[in-house]
Amino acid sequence: AESGRLVLTNILMKQLKLDPLSTLYYIAPLSFCFIALAFLVFEFQSFPFERLLSIHFLGMLTINGIVAFTLNIAVVMLIGNTSALILTLAGIVKDLMLVFLSVAVFHTPVTQLQYLGYTVALMGLNLHKEYKKQVVEKPTEGTNSNVDPLPVSNQNTSNENTHSPSKADTAV
């Protein structure tokens, strides 16, 4: 569900050129529908409806809503300035930092399989960094400078020898 939301957000912002608030205007109702469906199926029977009448609960719910709204705006702005992939990679870094901090502060045990998973995640981050570095670097003298290995974006540059993808290249 999260990957679908990120892809939809990326499409709305990049292809339809929507600003962060307009994107959230389209994403939030769809997200609410999926969350409400999950609530009805899994939590409705055990939900304490009597707590909804408490002022303390309503205050916490309001504060939680404001924080969630602010987080959604930040996520949409990040995707608008970078991409959904960068948000996902930043999430991996955040998760790794939380685990390492938990081990250092609370002495949480970590299994060999978890270490393997963190190693694979770090290798994936490094591979992505190296790939981006290769794509951004200028071609060497012995290669054909009229074609990029993979076009990164459709931004025009002042160099006439670089390839600017046409609408047919960027259509999905």
GROMACS .gro file of C-alpha atoms in nm:
model
  172
    1ALA     CA    1   0.000   0.000   0.000
    2GLU     CA    2   0.282   0.240   0.088
    3SER     CA    3   0.462   0.183  -0.242
    4GLY     CA    4   0.138   0.244  -0.433
    5ARG     CA    5   0.083   0.569  -0.244
    6LEU     CA    6   0.439   0.683  -0.316
    7VAL     CA    7   0.412   0.601  -0.687
    8LEU     CA    8   0.077   0.782  -0.712
    9THR     CA    9   0.221   1.084  -0.530
   10ASN     CA   10   0.522   1.085  -0.763
   11ILE     CA   11   0.296   1.073  -1.071
   12LEU     CA   12   0.072   1.353  -0.944
   13MET     CA   13   0.366   1.578  -0.864
   14LYS     CA   14   0.597   1.508  -1.158
   15GLN     CA   15   0.366   1.438  -1.451
   16LEU     CA   16   0.062   1.646  -1.356
   17LYS     CA   17   0.280   1.920  -1.199
   18LEU     CA   18   0.070   1.954  -0.884
   19ASP     CA   19   0.193   2.145  -0.580
   20PRO     CA   20   0.221   1.965  -0.241
   21LEU     CA   21  -0.118   2.074  -0.102
   22SER     CA   22  -0.304   1.985  -0.423
   23THR     CA   23  -0.134   1.646  -0.427
   24LEU     CA   24  -0.235   1.585  -0.065
   25TYR     CA   25  -0.590   1.690  -0.161
   26TYR     CA   26  -0.607   1.392  -0.399
   27ILE     CA   27  -0.405   1.141  -0.194
   28ALA     CA   28  -0.566   1.191   0.151
   29PRO     CA   29  -0.923   1.075   0.068
   30LEU     CA   30  -0.794   0.761  -0.102
   31SER     CA   31  -0.568   0.687   0.195
   32PHE     CA   32  -0.862   0.743   0.432
   33CYS     CA   33  -1.074   0.491   0.241
   34PHE     CA   34  -0.809   0.219   0.270
   35ILE     CA   35  -0.747   0.291   0.639
   36ALA     CA   36  -1.122   0.296   0.713
   37LEU     CA   37  -1.163  -0.040   0.538
   38ALA     CA   38  -0.881  -0.192   0.746
   39PHE     CA   39  -1.035  -0.040   1.062
   40LEU     CA   40  -1.374  -0.192   0.988
   41VAL     CA   41  -1.227  -0.535   0.921
   42PHE     CA   42  -0.968  -0.559   1.199
   43GLU     CA   43  -1.039  -0.310   1.479
   44PHE     CA   44  -1.406  -0.210   1.483
   45GLN     CA   45  -1.514  -0.484   1.727
   46SER     CA   46  -1.256  -0.396   1.992
   47PHE     CA   47  -1.244  -0.016   1.952
   48PRO     CA   48  -1.326   0.172   2.277
   49PHE     CA   49  -1.587   0.418   2.144
   50GLU     CA   50  -1.655   0.556   2.494
   51ARG     CA   51  -1.305   0.710   2.497
   52LEU     CA   52  -1.406   0.937   2.207
   53LEU     CA   53  -1.608   1.145   2.454
   54SER     CA   54  -1.304   1.223   2.670
   55ILE     CA   55  -1.151   1.572   2.635
   56HIS     CA   56  -0.804   1.427   2.689
   57PHE     CA   57  -0.853   1.179   2.405
   58LEU     CA   58  -0.989   1.447   2.170
   59GLY     CA   59  -0.691   1.671   2.250
   60MET     CA   60  -0.446   1.389   2.175
   61LEU     CA   61  -0.635   1.304   1.856
   62THR     CA   62  -0.616   1.668   1.743
   63ILE     CA   63  -0.243   1.694   1.815
   64ASN     CA   64  -0.184   1.361   1.639
   65GLY     CA   65  -0.379   1.485   1.336
   66ILE     CA   66  -0.174   1.805   1.315
   67VAL     CA   67   0.153   1.609   1.336
   68ALA     CA   68   0.033   1.362   1.071
   69PHE     CA   69  -0.077   1.645   0.840
   70THR     CA   70   0.260   1.818   0.879
   71LEU     CA   71   0.443   1.491   0.811
   72ASN     CA   72   0.235   1.434   0.497
   73ILE     CA   73   0.318   1.784   0.371
   74ALA     CA   74   0.689   1.720   0.436
   75VAL     CA   75   0.675   1.385   0.253
   76VAL     CA   76   0.497   1.535  -0.047
   77MET     CA   77   0.746   1.823  -0.060
   78LEU     CA   78   1.039   1.579  -0.045
   79ILE     CA   79   0.894   1.370  -0.328
   80GLY     CA   80   0.831   1.689  -0.528
   81ASN     CA   81   1.193   1.800  -0.491
   82THR     CA   82   1.351   1.456  -0.537
   83SER     CA   83   1.160   1.134  -0.600
   84ALA     CA   84   0.972   0.856  -0.423
   85LEU     CA   85   1.288   0.644  -0.445
   86ILE     CA   86   1.485   0.897  -0.242
   87LEU     CA   87   1.212   0.896   0.024
   88THR     CA   88   1.233   0.516   0.040
   89LEU     CA   89   1.612   0.524   0.065
   90ALA     CA   90   1.593   0.786   0.341
   91GLY     CA   91   1.351   0.555   0.522
   92ILE     CA   92   1.604   0.273   0.505
   93VAL     CA   93   1.874   0.498   0.653
   94LYS     CA   94   1.632   0.604   0.930
   95ASP     CA   95   1.549   0.241   1.012
   96LEU     CA   96   1.917   0.146   1.024
   97MET     CA   97   1.995   0.438   1.255
   98LEU     CA   98   1.707   0.341   1.487
   99VAL     CA   99   1.829  -0.018   1.509
  100PHE     CA  100   2.190   0.080   1.575
  101LEU     CA  101   2.080   0.335   1.837
  102SER     CA  102   1.858   0.072   2.000
  103VAL     CA  103   2.152  -0.168   2.017
  104ALA     CA  104   2.386   0.098   2.156
  105VAL     CA  105   2.147   0.248   2.413
  106PHE     CA  106   1.917  -0.038   2.515
  107HIS     CA  107   2.146  -0.332   2.430
  108THR     CA  108   1.877  -0.488   2.212
  109PRO     CA  109   1.991  -0.825   2.076
  110VAL     CA  110   2.031  -0.852   1.699
  111THR     CA  111   2.040  -1.186   1.518
  112GLN     CA  112   2.275  -1.288   1.237
  113LEU     CA  113   1.983  -1.274   0.991
  114GLN     CA  114   1.910  -0.915   1.094
  115TYR     CA  115   2.277  -0.821   1.045
  116LEU     CA  116   2.258  -0.980   0.699
  117GLY     CA  117   1.947  -0.776   0.621
  118TYR     CA  118   2.111  -0.451   0.731
  119THR     CA  119   2.418  -0.536   0.524
  120VAL     CA  120   2.204  -0.595   0.215
  121ALA     CA  121   2.023  -0.265   0.276
  122LEU     CA  122   2.353  -0.075   0.308
  123MET     CA  123   2.487  -0.243  -0.007
  124GLY     CA  124   2.170  -0.139  -0.192
  125LEU     CA  125   2.214   0.220  -0.079
  126ASN     CA  126   2.577   0.215  -0.191
  127LEU     CA  127   2.487   0.063  -0.529
  128HIS     CA  128   2.226   0.333  -0.584
  129LYS     CA  129   2.481   0.604  -0.496
  130GLU     CA  130   2.739   0.455  -0.737
  131TYR     CA  131   2.479   0.421  -1.014
  132LYS     CA  132   2.374   0.784  -0.976
  133LYS     CA  133   2.740   0.891  -0.976
  134GLN     CA  134   2.801   0.701  -1.303
  135VAL     CA  135   2.495   0.847  -1.473
  136VAL     CA  136   2.580   1.203  -1.373
  137GLU     CA  137   2.949   1.185  -1.473
  138LYS     CA  138   3.043   1.315  -1.817
  139PRO     CA  139   3.123   1.058  -2.088
  140THR     CA  140   3.489   0.976  -2.140
  141GLU     CA  141   3.680   1.082  -2.452
  142GLY     CA  142   3.654   0.744  -2.624
  143THR     CA  143   3.274   0.721  -2.608
  144ASN     CA  144   3.004   0.875  -2.819
  145SER     CA  145   2.903   1.194  -2.638
  146ASN     CA  146   2.571   1.228  -2.824
  147VAL     CA  147   2.396   0.963  -2.612
  148ASP     CA  148   2.378   0.942  -2.234
  149PRO     CA  149   2.388   0.592  -2.084
  150LEU     CA  150   2.049   0.656  -1.921
  151PRO     CA  151   1.883   0.999  -1.920
  152VAL     CA  152   1.832   1.120  -1.562
  153SER     CA  153   1.569   1.387  -1.632
  154ASN     CA  154   1.430   1.597  -1.912
  155GLN     CA  155   1.608   1.914  -1.802
  156ASN     CA  156   1.765   2.101  -2.091
  157THR     CA  157   2.132   2.188  -2.062
  158SER     CA  158   2.341   2.439  -2.248
  159ASN     CA  159   2.559   2.162  -2.397
  160GLU     CA  160   2.431   2.080  -2.747
  161ASN     CA  161   2.585   1.731  -2.744
  162THR     CA  162   2.371   1.594  -2.460
  163HIS     CA  163   2.056   1.397  -2.520
  164SER     CA  164   1.728   1.561  -2.413
  165PRO     CA  165   1.455   1.300  -2.395
  166SER     CA  166   1.152   1.370  -2.607
  167LYS     CA  167   0.794   1.320  -2.493
  168ALA     CA  168   0.806   0.969  -2.641
  169ASP     CA  169   1.113   0.889  -2.427
  170THR     CA  170   0.948   0.998  -2.102
  171ALA     CA  171   0.600   0.852  -2.162
  172VAL     CA  172   0.517   0.563  -1.936
   0.00000   0.00000   0.00000
